[in-house]
Amino acid sequence: MFAQIKTSGKAILIVPTASLDGTTDFQNNDSIAEFLRLRSGVTEWTNTSRPSSKFFVGYDSSNEPDENDPSRSYFQLVFGRTLYKIFVIEPGRYTITGVSYVLPRTAAFEAPGGRNIKPSSLGHLMLKAQKIDEFERGQKWEDASYRTETVEEDYCTSVRVVNNECMSRAKTSYDVKRQTSEAGWVPSIQQRTFEARNVTATIDKEFASFDIAAGEVVVTDGLFAEPPAAVLRNKSCKQADQERMRCELEQVTLVQLLGEVEEVRNSQNPADYGLPKLANILSELTYRQIDIKARETSGKSVWGPSYTLKAK
């Protein structure tokens, strides 16, 4: 497949996103909830001349190769806190058209707004309920446990006096209570189910874009949809169907992760994973700057600078 990139009219694109490997304490529910929040952030890019050509960038986006589904990343590389997703895509101009994420421990819906809600020029988002199970690990006191066993015995009922020989026997039984475990503290796991908010936002204004030509091998900066990336307009929500609520967008904030050619080359070698042709192609890798229309804002993300696009 990679050997035919130059003649197939496709391009190879590498986009960074946040790597969450090794940062989560899976024995701590707060840490798990934060992991689920961050891993759910996905940014959707769409080809402006071929709207059916899309790809999705995020820690949790699919990484199963499928030549018939270019939205899936073909391979991924890790360099420190950065996860590089590799896509085989159609050439053209790509722009961000949506983001999605999940907010654990958050009410799924907002209070409905009034009638005749005006659509936002920025776009809209859909809210849907989701359930997330948490497991509380601790200790509980258990009393000592016992079981009752029936013991059977036979005994002599008649003895010959001359030689003390038993002439007849009978059986008897009685119950004995035995301790099977001591009293004390034992490990326990208690399951609790919490509501979560599943958010899918459609962006109608240009946040950022880039161009890529057939045969190119390019790394760009990533724009991470760190939840909660979207802010809904006050009193703009309305039930859309049986399961979802629609709200109008007030603003969208994405976090820039710098794509570095040297980081890609100094990460894992694809040849070690049975992809020697991909390893050869990455030697042609160049950096492509994206055109960000959103404004840089004073965000507090640990992943990079924040950029915000507003409806007005």
PDB file of C-alpha atoms in Angstrom:
ATOM      1  CA  MET A   1       0.000   0.000   0.000  1.00  0.00           C
ATOM      2  CA  PHE A   2       2.679   2.525   1.007  1.00  0.00           C
ATOM      3  CA  ALA A   3       4.782   1.703  -2.047  1.00  0.00           C
ATOM      4  CA  GLN A   4       1.872   2.824  -4.232  1.00  0.00           C
ATOM      5  CA  ILE A   5       1.248   6.192  -2.549  1.00  0.00           C
ATOM      6  CA  LYS A   6       3.067   8.080  -5.298  1.00  0.00           C
ATOM      7  CA  THR A   7       0.944   6.505  -8.035  1.00  0.00           C
ATOM      8  CA  SER A   8      -2.376   6.044  -6.214  1.00  0.00           C
ATOM      9  CA  GLY A   9      -3.142   9.742  -5.844  1.00  0.00           C
ATOM     10  CA  LYS A  10      -3.175   9.501  -2.030  1.00  0.00           C
ATOM     11  CA  ALA A  11      -1.150  11.347   0.593  1.00  0.00           C
ATOM     12  CA  ILE A  12       0.232  10.413   3.998  1.00  0.00           C
ATOM     13  CA  LEU A  13      -0.648  12.720   6.873  1.00  0.00           C
ATOM     14  CA  ILE A  14       0.657  12.542  10.445  1.00  0.00           C
ATOM     15  CA  VAL A  15      -1.183  14.458  13.172  1.00  0.00           C
ATOM     16  CA  PRO A  16      -0.270  14.679  16.876  1.00  0.00           C
ATOM     17  CA  THR A  17      -2.690  14.301  19.763  1.00  0.00           C
ATOM     18  CA  ALA A  18      -2.322  13.801  23.508  1.00  0.00           C
ATOM     19  CA  SER A  19      -0.742  10.554  24.685  1.00  0.00           C
ATOM     20  CA  LEU A  20      -2.257   9.339  27.939  1.00  0.00           C
ATOM     21  CA  ASP A  21      -0.192   6.177  28.347  1.00  0.00           C
ATOM     22  CA  GLY A  22       1.250   5.644  31.795  1.00  0.00           C
ATOM     23  CA  THR A  23      -0.424   8.650  33.406  1.00  0.00           C
ATOM     24  CA  THR A  24      -3.508   7.043  34.943  1.00  0.00           C
ATOM     25  CA  ASP A  25      -3.952   5.397  38.334  1.00  0.00           C
ATOM     26  CA  PHE A  26      -6.579   2.803  37.514  1.00  0.00           C
ATOM     27  CA  GLN A  27      -7.160   2.147  41.214  1.00  0.00           C
ATOM     28  CA  ASN A  28      -8.426   5.719  41.684  1.00  0.00           C
ATOM     29  CA  ASN A  29     -11.865   6.711  40.361  1.00  0.00           C
ATOM     30  CA  ASP A  30     -10.973  10.399  40.030  1.00  0.00           C
ATOM     31  CA  SER A  31      -7.958   9.493  37.917  1.00  0.00           C
ATOM     32  CA  ILE A  32     -10.053   7.125  35.796  1.00  0.00           C
ATOM     33  CA  ALA A  33     -12.731   9.789  35.223  1.00  0.00           C
ATOM     34  CA  GLU A  34     -10.050  12.244  34.062  1.00  0.00           C
ATOM     35  CA  PHE A  35      -8.618   9.584  31.740  1.00  0.00           C
ATOM     36  CA  LEU A  36     -12.052   8.872  30.234  1.00  0.00           C
ATOM     37  CA  ARG A  37     -12.609  12.599  29.721  1.00  0.00           C
ATOM     38  CA  LEU A  38      -9.301  13.200  27.938  1.00  0.00           C
ATOM     39  CA  ARG A  39      -9.320  10.024  25.858  1.00  0.00           C
ATOM     40  CA  SER A  40     -12.745  10.868  24.424  1.00  0.00           C
ATOM     41  CA  GLY A  41     -11.672  14.150  22.785  1.00  0.00           C
ATOM     42  CA  VAL A  42     -11.804  13.766  18.985  1.00  0.00           C
ATOM     43  CA  THR A  43     -11.367  16.375  16.232  1.00  0.00           C
ATOM     44  CA  GLU A  44     -13.026  15.838  12.842  1.00  0.00           C
ATOM     45  CA  TRP A  45     -11.320  17.085   9.662  1.00  0.00           C
ATOM     46  CA  THR A  46     -13.158  17.163   6.310  1.00  0.00           C
ATOM     47  CA  ASN A  47     -11.943  17.582   2.727  1.00  0.00           C
ATOM     48  CA  THR A  48     -13.638  20.755   1.444  1.00  0.00           C
ATOM     49  CA  SER A  49     -13.960  19.460  -2.128  1.00  0.00           C
ATOM     50  CA  ARG A  50     -14.791  15.874  -1.104  1.00  0.00           C
ATOM     51  CA  PRO A  51     -17.016  16.109   2.012  1.00  0.00           C
ATOM     52  CA  SER A  52     -17.159  12.321   2.269  1.00  0.00           C
ATOM     53  CA  SER A  53     -13.378  12.260   2.857  1.00  0.00           C
ATOM     54  CA  LYS A  54     -12.857  12.744   6.592  1.00  0.00           C
ATOM     55  CA  PHE A  55     -10.442  11.692   9.271  1.00  0.00           C
ATOM     56  CA  PHE A  56     -10.731  11.772  13.065  1.00  0.00           C
ATOM     57  CA  VAL A  57      -7.874  12.592  15.433  1.00  0.00           C
ATOM     58  CA  GLY A  58      -7.914  11.595  19.087  1.00  0.00           C
ATOM     59  CA  TYR A  59      -6.460   9.139  21.563  1.00  0.00           C
ATOM     60  CA  ASP A  60      -9.580   6.989  21.343  1.00  0.00           C
ATOM     61  CA  SER A  61     -10.141   7.238  17.573  1.00  0.00           C
ATOM     62  CA  SER A  62      -9.945   4.002  15.601  1.00  0.00           C
ATOM     63  CA  ASN A  63      -6.508   2.648  14.753  1.00  0.00           C
ATOM     64  CA  GLU A  64      -7.516  -0.364  12.660  1.00  0.00           C
ATOM     65  CA  PRO A  65      -6.160  -0.210   9.078  1.00  0.00           C
ATOM     66  CA  ASP A  66      -8.906  -0.160   6.462  1.00  0.00           C
ATOM     67  CA  GLU A  67      -8.142   0.946   2.901  1.00  0.00           C
ATOM     68  CA  ASN A  68     -11.858   1.560   2.379  1.00  0.00           C
ATOM     69  CA  ASP A  69     -12.146   3.838   5.412  1.00  0.00           C
ATOM     70  CA  PRO A  70      -9.503   6.595   5.378  1.00  0.00           C
ATOM     71  CA  SER A  71     -11.038   8.163   8.497  1.00  0.00           C
ATOM     72  CA  ARG A  72      -9.148   5.530  10.467  1.00  0.00           C
ATOM     73  CA  SER A  73      -5.505   6.059  11.300  1.00  0.00           C
ATOM     74  CA  TYR A  74      -3.312   3.401   9.743  1.00  0.00           C
ATOM     75  CA  PHE A  75      -0.636   3.391  12.417  1.00  0.00           C
ATOM     76  CA  GLN A  76       0.457   5.418  15.420  1.00  0.00           C
ATOM     77  CA  LEU A  77       3.739   6.411  17.041  1.00  0.00           C
ATOM     78  CA  VAL A  78       4.432   7.653  20.562  1.00  0.00           C
ATOM     79  CA  PHE A  79       7.023  10.256  21.494  1.00  0.00           C
ATOM     80  CA  GLY A  80       6.857  11.239  25.160  1.00  0.00           C
ATOM     81  CA  ARG A  81       3.474  12.875  25.829  1.00  0.00           C
ATOM     82  CA  THR A  82       2.602  13.034  22.118  1.00  0.00           C
ATOM     83  CA  LEU A  83       0.732  10.397  20.122  1.00  0.00           C
ATOM     84  CA  TYR A  84       1.228  10.683  16.352  1.00  0.00           C
ATOM     85  CA  LYS A  85      -1.624   9.275  14.259  1.00  0.00           C
ATOM     86  CA  ILE A  86      -0.805   8.293  10.657  1.00  0.00           C
ATOM     87  CA  PHE A  87      -3.481   8.577   7.960  1.00  0.00           C
ATOM     88  CA  VAL A  88      -3.646   7.743   4.258  1.00  0.00           C
ATOM     89  CA  ILE A  89      -5.973  10.407   2.835  1.00  0.00           C
ATOM     90  CA  GLU A  90      -7.229  12.021  -0.340  1.00  0.00           C
ATOM     91  CA  PRO A  91      -5.347  15.164  -1.385  1.00  0.00           C
ATOM     92  CA  GLY A  92      -6.989  18.561  -1.048  1.00  0.00           C
ATOM     93  CA  ARG A  93      -7.848  21.198   1.496  1.00  0.00           C
ATOM     94  CA  TYR A  94      -9.015  20.060   4.929  1.00  0.00           C
ATOM     95  CA  THR A  95     -10.842  22.056   7.573  1.00  0.00           C
ATOM     96  CA  ILE A  96     -12.164  21.239  11.047  1.00  0.00           C
ATOM     97  CA  THR A  97     -15.873  20.432  10.899  1.00  0.00           C
ATOM     98  CA  GLY A  98     -16.575  18.988  14.323  1.00  0.00           C
ATOM     99  CA  VAL A  99     -15.439  17.784  17.719  1.00  0.00           C
ATOM    100  CA  SER A 100     -16.771  15.164  20.102  1.00  0.00           C
ATOM    101  CA  TYR A 101     -16.083  14.115  23.676  1.00  0.00           C
ATOM    102  CA  VAL A 102     -17.615  12.699  26.864  1.00  0.00           C
ATOM    103  CA  LEU A 103     -17.928  14.451  30.229  1.00  0.00           C
ATOM    104  CA  PRO A 104     -18.073  11.861  33.049  1.00  0.00           C
ATOM    105  CA  ARG A 105     -20.048  12.669  36.212  1.00  0.00           C
ATOM    106  CA  THR A 106     -22.016  15.350  34.359  1.00  0.00           C
ATOM    107  CA  ALA A 107     -25.772  15.709  33.845  1.00  0.00           C
ATOM    108  CA  ALA A 108     -26.541  14.802  30.246  1.00  0.00           C
ATOM    109  CA  PHE A 109     -28.952  17.610  29.414  1.00  0.00           C
ATOM    110  CA  GLU A 110     -29.516  21.333  29.891  1.00  0.00           C
ATOM    111  CA  ALA A 111     -32.779  23.084  30.720  1.00  0.00           C
ATOM    112  CA  PRO A 112     -34.735  23.747  27.497  1.00  0.00           C
ATOM    113  CA  GLY A 113     -34.682  27.289  26.122  1.00  0.00           C
ATOM    114  CA  GLY A 114     -37.643  29.185  24.745  1.00  0.00           C
ATOM    115  CA  ARG A 115     -39.369  28.936  21.385  1.00  0.00           C
ATOM    116  CA  ASN A 116     -37.905  30.208  18.105  1.00  0.00           C
ATOM    117  CA  ILE A 117     -34.278  29.605  19.064  1.00  0.00           C
ATOM    118  CA  LYS A 118     -31.982  31.368  16.599  1.00  0.00           C
ATOM    119  CA  PRO A 119     -29.312  29.121  15.039  1.00  0.00           C
ATOM    120  CA  SER A 120     -25.706  30.004  15.833  1.00  0.00           C
ATOM    121  CA  SER A 121     -23.406  31.051  12.997  1.00  0.00           C
ATOM    122  CA  LEU A 122     -20.693  28.924  14.623  1.00  0.00           C
ATOM    123  CA  GLY A 123     -22.700  25.704  14.628  1.00  0.00           C
ATOM    124  CA  HIS A 124     -24.500  23.485  17.102  1.00  0.00           C
ATOM    125  CA  LEU A 125     -23.911  20.564  19.396  1.00  0.00           C
ATOM    126  CA  MET A 126     -25.907  17.476  20.290  1.00  0.00           C
ATOM    127  CA  LEU A 127     -26.128  16.169  23.856  1.00  0.00           C
ATOM    128  CA  LYS A 128     -26.827  12.546  24.664  1.00  0.00           C
ATOM    129  CA  ALA A 129     -26.959  10.630  27.933  1.00  0.00           C
ATOM    130  CA  GLN A 130     -24.353   8.016  28.705  1.00  0.00           C
ATOM    131  CA  LYS A 131     -23.759   5.777  31.720  1.00  0.00           C
ATOM    132  CA  ILE A 132     -20.330   5.121  33.212  1.00  0.00           C
ATOM    133  CA  ASP A 133     -19.685   2.539  35.914  1.00  0.00           C
ATOM    134  CA  GLU A 134     -17.238   3.256  38.714  1.00  0.00           C
ATOM    135  CA  PHE A 135     -15.912   0.724  41.188  1.00  0.00           C
ATOM    136  CA  GLU A 136     -15.212   1.790  44.752  1.00  0.00           C
ATOM    137  CA  ARG A 137     -12.421  -0.288  46.252  1.00  0.00           C
ATOM    138  CA  GLY A 138     -12.113  -0.533  49.994  1.00  0.00           C
ATOM    139  CA  GLN A 139     -12.506  -2.870  52.937  1.00  0.00           C
ATOM    140  CA  LYS A 140     -15.458  -4.259  54.837  1.00  0.00           C
ATOM    141  CA  TRP A 141     -15.767  -6.101  58.131  1.00  0.00           C
ATOM    142  CA  GLU A 142     -16.812  -9.724  57.983  1.00  0.00           C
ATOM    143  CA  ASP A 143     -17.733 -11.808  61.011  1.00  0.00           C
ATOM    144  CA  ALA A 144     -16.245 -15.225  61.461  1.00  0.00           C
ATOM    145  CA  SER A 145     -18.024 -17.853  59.391  1.00  0.00           C
ATOM    146  CA  TYR A 146     -18.933 -21.379  60.391  1.00  0.00           C
ATOM    147  CA  ARG A 147     -20.334 -24.486  58.848  1.00  0.00           C
ATOM    148  CA  THR A 148     -22.088 -27.411  60.472  1.00  0.00           C
ATOM    149  CA  GLU A 149     -20.854 -30.905  59.717  1.00  0.00           C
ATOM    150  CA  THR A 150     -22.647 -34.133  60.587  1.00  0.00           C
ATOM    151  CA  VAL A 151     -20.385 -36.743  62.169  1.00  0.00           C
ATOM    152  CA  GLU A 152     -21.424 -40.411  62.074  1.00  0.00           C
ATOM    153  CA  GLU A 153     -20.088 -43.027  64.500  1.00  0.00           C
ATOM    154  CA  ASP A 154     -20.888 -46.657  65.137  1.00  0.00           C
ATOM    155  CA  TYR A 155     -20.639 -48.300  68.550  1.00  0.00           C
ATOM    156  CA  CYS A 156     -21.029 -51.668  70.172  1.00  0.00           C
ATOM    157  CA  THR A 157     -24.373 -52.400  71.803  1.00  0.00           C
ATOM    158  CA  SER A 158     -23.723 -55.965  73.048  1.00  0.00           C
ATOM    159  CA  VAL A 159     -20.463 -57.573  74.297  1.00  0.00           C
ATOM    160  CA  ARG A 160     -19.779 -61.241  75.009  1.00  0.00           C
ATOM    161  CA  VAL A 161     -18.473 -61.405  78.549  1.00  0.00           C
ATOM    162  CA  VAL A 162     -16.178 -64.377  77.986  1.00  0.00           C
ATOM    163  CA  ASN A 163     -13.870 -62.773  75.431  1.00  0.00           C
ATOM    164  CA  ASN A 164     -15.118 -59.198  75.270  1.00  0.00           C
ATOM    165  CA  GLU A 165     -16.236 -59.730  71.668  1.00  0.00           C
ATOM    166  CA  CYS A 166     -18.777 -57.244  70.267  1.00  0.00           C
ATOM    167  CA  MET A 167     -21.920 -59.120  69.346  1.00  0.00           C
ATOM    168  CA  SER A 168     -23.952 -56.291  67.837  1.00  0.00           C
ATOM    169  CA  ARG A 169     -23.358 -52.694  66.688  1.00  0.00           C
ATOM    170  CA  ALA A 170     -25.422 -49.549  66.092  1.00  0.00           C
ATOM    171  CA  LYS A 171     -24.858 -46.141  64.433  1.00  0.00           C
ATOM    172  CA  THR A 172     -25.345 -42.651  65.763  1.00  0.00           C
ATOM    173  CA  SER A 173     -24.796 -39.149  64.353  1.00  0.00           C
ATOM    174  CA  TYR A 174     -24.376 -35.648  65.767  1.00  0.00           C
ATOM    175  CA  ASP A 175     -23.638 -32.148  64.422  1.00  0.00           C
ATOM    176  CA  VAL A 176     -20.323 -30.355  64.897  1.00  0.00           C
ATOM    177  CA  LYS A 177     -19.897 -26.587  64.254  1.00  0.00           C
ATOM    178  CA  ARG A 178     -16.541 -25.759  62.648  1.00  0.00           C
ATOM    179  CA  GLN A 179     -15.062 -22.280  61.949  1.00  0.00           C
ATOM    180  CA  THR A 180     -14.217 -21.741  58.270  1.00  0.00           C
ATOM    181  CA  SER A 181     -12.862 -18.184  58.406  1.00  0.00           C
ATOM    182  CA  GLU A 182     -11.783 -15.697  61.027  1.00  0.00           C
ATOM    183  CA  ALA A 183     -13.436 -12.360  61.659  1.00  0.00           C
ATOM    184  CA  GLY A 184     -11.643  -9.354  60.139  1.00  0.00           C
ATOM    185  CA  TRP A 185     -11.376  -6.774  57.359  1.00  0.00           C
ATOM    186  CA  VAL A 186     -11.483  -8.043  53.763  1.00  0.00           C
ATOM    187  CA  PRO A 187     -11.119  -6.258  50.367  1.00  0.00           C
ATOM    188  CA  SER A 188     -14.396  -5.112  48.789  1.00  0.00           C
ATOM    189  CA  ILE A 189     -15.549  -3.653  45.452  1.00  0.00           C
ATOM    190  CA  GLN A 190     -18.775  -1.677  45.159  1.00  0.00           C
ATOM    191  CA  GLN A 191     -20.147  -0.721  41.732  1.00  0.00           C
ATOM    192  CA  ARG A 192     -21.795   2.669  41.215  1.00  0.00           C
ATOM    193  CA  THR A 193     -23.254   4.017  37.976  1.00  0.00           C
ATOM    194  CA  PHE A 194     -22.983   7.707  37.094  1.00  0.00           C
ATOM    195  CA  GLU A 195     -24.533   9.791  34.341  1.00  0.00           C
ATOM    196  CA  ALA A 196     -22.237  11.291  31.701  1.00  0.00           C
ATOM    197  CA  ARG A 197     -22.723  13.825  28.901  1.00  0.00           C
ATOM    198  CA  ASN A 198     -21.866  12.724  25.357  1.00  0.00           C
ATOM    199  CA  VAL A 199     -21.184  15.819  23.221  1.00  0.00           C
ATOM    200  CA  THR A 200     -20.968  16.008  19.420  1.00  0.00           C
ATOM    201  CA  ALA A 201     -20.421  19.479  17.956  1.00  0.00           C
ATOM    202  CA  THR A 202     -20.784  20.550  14.322  1.00  0.00           C
ATOM    203  CA  ILE A 203     -18.637  23.577  13.427  1.00  0.00           C
ATOM    204  CA  ASP A 204     -19.870  25.751  10.549  1.00  0.00           C
ATOM    205  CA  LYS A 205     -17.159  28.457  10.648  1.00  0.00           C
ATOM    206  CA  GLU A 206     -13.547  27.853   9.668  1.00  0.00           C
ATOM    207  CA  PHE A 207     -11.409  27.145  12.710  1.00  0.00           C
ATOM    208  CA  ALA A 208      -8.278  25.944  10.915  1.00  0.00           C
ATOM    209  CA  SER A 209      -7.256  24.418   7.589  1.00  0.00           C
ATOM    210  CA  PHE A 210      -4.324  23.002   5.633  1.00  0.00           C
ATOM    211  CA  ASP A 211      -3.602  21.745   2.111  1.00  0.00           C
ATOM    212  CA  ILE A 212      -1.961  18.496   1.076  1.00  0.00           C
ATOM    213  CA  ALA A 213      -1.108  17.250  -2.417  1.00  0.00           C
ATOM    214  CA  ALA A 214      -1.062  13.730  -3.822  1.00  0.00           C
ATOM    215  CA  GLY A 215       2.113  11.843  -2.936  1.00  0.00           C
ATOM    216  CA  GLU A 216       3.099  14.146  -0.085  1.00  0.00           C
ATOM    217  CA  VAL A 217       4.208  12.856   3.317  1.00  0.00           C
ATOM    218  CA  VAL A 218       3.344  15.572   5.806  1.00  0.00           C
ATOM    219  CA  VAL A 219       3.178  16.178   9.562  1.00  0.00           C
ATOM    220  CA  THR A 220       1.001  19.046  10.807  1.00  0.00           C
ATOM    221  CA  ASP A 221       0.192  20.484  14.199  1.00  0.00           C
ATOM    222  CA  GLY A 222      -2.700  18.900  16.041  1.00  0.00           C
ATOM    223  CA  LEU A 223      -5.733  20.689  17.440  1.00  0.00           C
ATOM    224  CA  PHE A 224      -6.831  18.655  20.437  1.00  0.00           C
ATOM    225  CA  ALA A 225     -10.487  18.791  21.479  1.00  0.00           C
ATOM    226  CA  GLU A 226      -9.665  18.792  25.191  1.00  0.00           C
ATOM    227  CA  PRO A 227     -13.042  18.442  26.935  1.00  0.00           C
ATOM    228  CA  PRO A 228     -15.046  20.524  27.423  1.00  0.00           C
ATOM    229  CA  ALA A 229     -14.037  22.056  24.079  1.00  0.00           C
ATOM    230  CA  ALA A 230     -17.441  23.545  23.225  1.00  0.00           C
ATOM    231  CA  VAL A 231     -19.468  26.168  25.087  1.00  0.00           C
ATOM    232  CA  LEU A 232     -23.194  26.289  24.383  1.00  0.00           C
ATOM    233  CA  ARG A 233     -25.206  29.484  24.149  1.00  0.00           C
ATOM    234  CA  ASN A 234     -27.395  30.230  27.151  1.00  0.00           C
ATOM    235  CA  LYS A 235     -31.037  29.144  26.801  1.00  0.00           C
ATOM    236  CA  SER A 236     -30.424  27.706  23.340  1.00  0.00           C
ATOM    237  CA  CYS A 237     -31.224  24.044  23.951  1.00  0.00           C
ATOM    238  CA  LYS A 238     -34.179  22.071  22.657  1.00  0.00           C
ATOM    239  CA  GLN A 239     -35.049  18.388  22.565  1.00  0.00           C
ATOM    240  CA  ALA A 240     -34.101  17.126  19.089  1.00  0.00           C
ATOM    241  CA  ASP A 241     -35.386  13.554  19.264  1.00  0.00           C
ATOM    242  CA  GLN A 242     -36.091  10.815  21.789  1.00  0.00           C
ATOM    243  CA  GLU A 243     -32.461  10.602  22.926  1.00  0.00           C
ATOM    244  CA  ARG A 244     -30.706  13.865  22.055  1.00  0.00           C
ATOM    245  CA  MET A 245     -30.878  17.572  22.812  1.00  0.00           C
ATOM    246  CA  ARG A 246     -29.636  20.241  20.392  1.00  0.00           C
ATOM    247  CA  CYS A 247     -27.892  23.388  21.670  1.00  0.00           C
ATOM    248  CA  GLU A 248     -26.392  26.305  19.755  1.00  0.00           C
ATOM    249  CA  LEU A 249     -22.648  26.928  19.918  1.00  0.00           C
ATOM    250  CA  GLU A 250     -21.247  30.009  21.627  1.00  0.00           C
ATOM    251  CA  GLN A 251     -17.566  29.158  21.201  1.00  0.00           C
ATOM    252  CA  VAL A 252     -15.124  26.316  20.570  1.00  0.00           C
ATOM    253  CA  THR A 253     -11.641  26.037  22.087  1.00  0.00           C
ATOM    254  CA  LEU A 254      -8.984  23.636  20.816  1.00  0.00           C
ATOM    255  CA  VAL A 255      -5.449  23.055  22.062  1.00  0.00           C
ATOM    256  CA  GLN A 256      -2.497  23.164  19.676  1.00  0.00           C
ATOM    257  CA  LEU A 257      -0.015  20.286  19.833  1.00  0.00           C
ATOM    258  CA  LEU A 258       3.097  20.971  17.789  1.00  0.00           C
ATOM    259  CA  GLY A 259       3.958  18.398  15.149  1.00  0.00           C
ATOM    260  CA  GLU A 260       7.711  17.819  14.897  1.00  0.00           C
ATOM    261  CA  VAL A 261       9.486  15.929  12.099  1.00  0.00           C
ATOM    262  CA  GLU A 262      12.320  14.886  14.418  1.00  0.00           C
ATOM    263  CA  GLU A 263       9.917  13.564  17.052  1.00  0.00           C
ATOM    264  CA  VAL A 264       8.295  11.294  14.480  1.00  0.00           C
ATOM    265  CA  ARG A 265      11.665  10.025  13.288  1.00  0.00           C
ATOM    266  CA  ASN A 266      12.909   9.467  16.852  1.00  0.00           C
ATOM    267  CA  SER A 267       9.833   7.515  17.968  1.00  0.00           C
ATOM    268  CA  GLN A 268       9.202   3.827  17.260  1.00  0.00           C
ATOM    269  CA  ASN A 269      10.468   2.404  13.969  1.00  0.00           C
ATOM    270  CA  PRO A 270       7.504   1.111  11.888  1.00  0.00           C
ATOM    271  CA  ALA A 271       9.841  -1.530  10.422  1.00  0.00           C
ATOM    272  CA  ASP A 272       9.918  -3.173  13.856  1.00  0.00           C
ATOM    273  CA  TYR A 273       6.155  -3.658  13.529  1.00  0.00           C
ATOM    274  CA  GLY A 274       6.261  -5.200  10.054  1.00  0.00           C
ATOM    275  CA  LEU A 275       5.928  -1.949   8.087  1.00  0.00           C
ATOM    276  CA  PRO A 276       9.352  -1.392   6.458  1.00  0.00           C
ATOM    277  CA  LYS A 277       7.894   0.553   3.513  1.00  0.00           C
ATOM    278  CA  LEU A 278       6.246   3.018   5.889  1.00  0.00           C
ATOM    279  CA  ALA A 279       9.596   3.479   7.615  1.00  0.00           C
ATOM    280  CA  ASN A 280      11.190   4.325   4.253  1.00  0.00           C
ATOM    281  CA  ILE A 281       8.430   6.763   3.338  1.00  0.00           C
ATOM    282  CA  LEU A 282       8.793   8.632   6.635  1.00  0.00           C
ATOM    283  CA  SER A 283      12.289   9.628   5.518  1.00  0.00           C
ATOM    284  CA  GLU A 284      10.495  12.012   3.112  1.00  0.00           C
ATOM    285  CA  LEU A 285       8.489  13.603   5.936  1.00  0.00           C
ATOM    286  CA  THR A 286       8.090  17.390   5.901  1.00  0.00           C
ATOM    287  CA  TYR A 287       6.254  19.827   8.161  1.00  0.00           C
ATOM    288  CA  ARG A 288       3.089  21.589   6.936  1.00  0.00           C
ATOM    289  CA  GLN A 289       1.841  24.598   8.868  1.00  0.00           C
ATOM    290  CA  ILE A 290      -1.897  24.848   9.398  1.00  0.00           C
ATOM    291  CA  ASP A 291      -3.788  28.099   8.938  1.00  0.00           C
ATOM    292  CA  ILE A 292      -5.546  28.831  12.233  1.00  0.00           C
ATOM    293  CA  LYS A 293      -8.403  31.333  11.974  1.00  0.00           C
ATOM    294  CA  ALA A 294      -9.271  31.111  15.667  1.00  0.00           C
ATOM    295  CA  ARG A 295      -7.631  33.468  18.150  1.00  0.00           C
ATOM    296  CA  GLU A 296      -5.079  32.374  20.719  1.00  0.00           C
ATOM    297  CA  THR A 297      -6.510  32.678  24.221  1.00  0.00           C
ATOM    298  CA  SER A 298      -5.185  32.322  27.753  1.00  0.00           C
ATOM    299  CA  GLY A 299      -6.131  28.704  28.224  1.00  0.00           C
ATOM    300  CA  LYS A 300      -4.882  26.556  31.095  1.00  0.00           C
ATOM    301  CA  SER A 301      -4.206  23.353  29.191  1.00  0.00           C
ATOM    302  CA  VAL A 302      -1.039  21.437  30.024  1.00  0.00           C
ATOM    303  CA  TRP A 303      -0.902  20.204  26.426  1.00  0.00           C
ATOM    304  CA  GLY A 304      -0.252  23.493  24.634  1.00  0.00           C
ATOM    305  CA  PRO A 305      -1.652  26.920  23.683  1.00  0.00           C
ATOM    306  CA  SER A 306      -5.424  27.300  23.347  1.00  0.00           C
ATOM    307  CA  TYR A 307      -7.274  28.786  20.371  1.00  0.00           C
ATOM    308  CA  THR A 308     -10.896  29.929  20.540  1.00  0.00           C
ATOM    309  CA  LEU A 309     -13.428  30.591  17.791  1.00  0.00           C
ATOM    310  CA  LYS A 310     -16.603  32.447  18.777  1.00  0.00           C
ATOM    311  CA  ALA A 311     -19.997  32.766  17.149  1.00  0.00           C
ATOM    312  CA  LYS A 312     -19.730  36.558  16.883  1.00  0.00           C
TER     313      LYS A 312
END
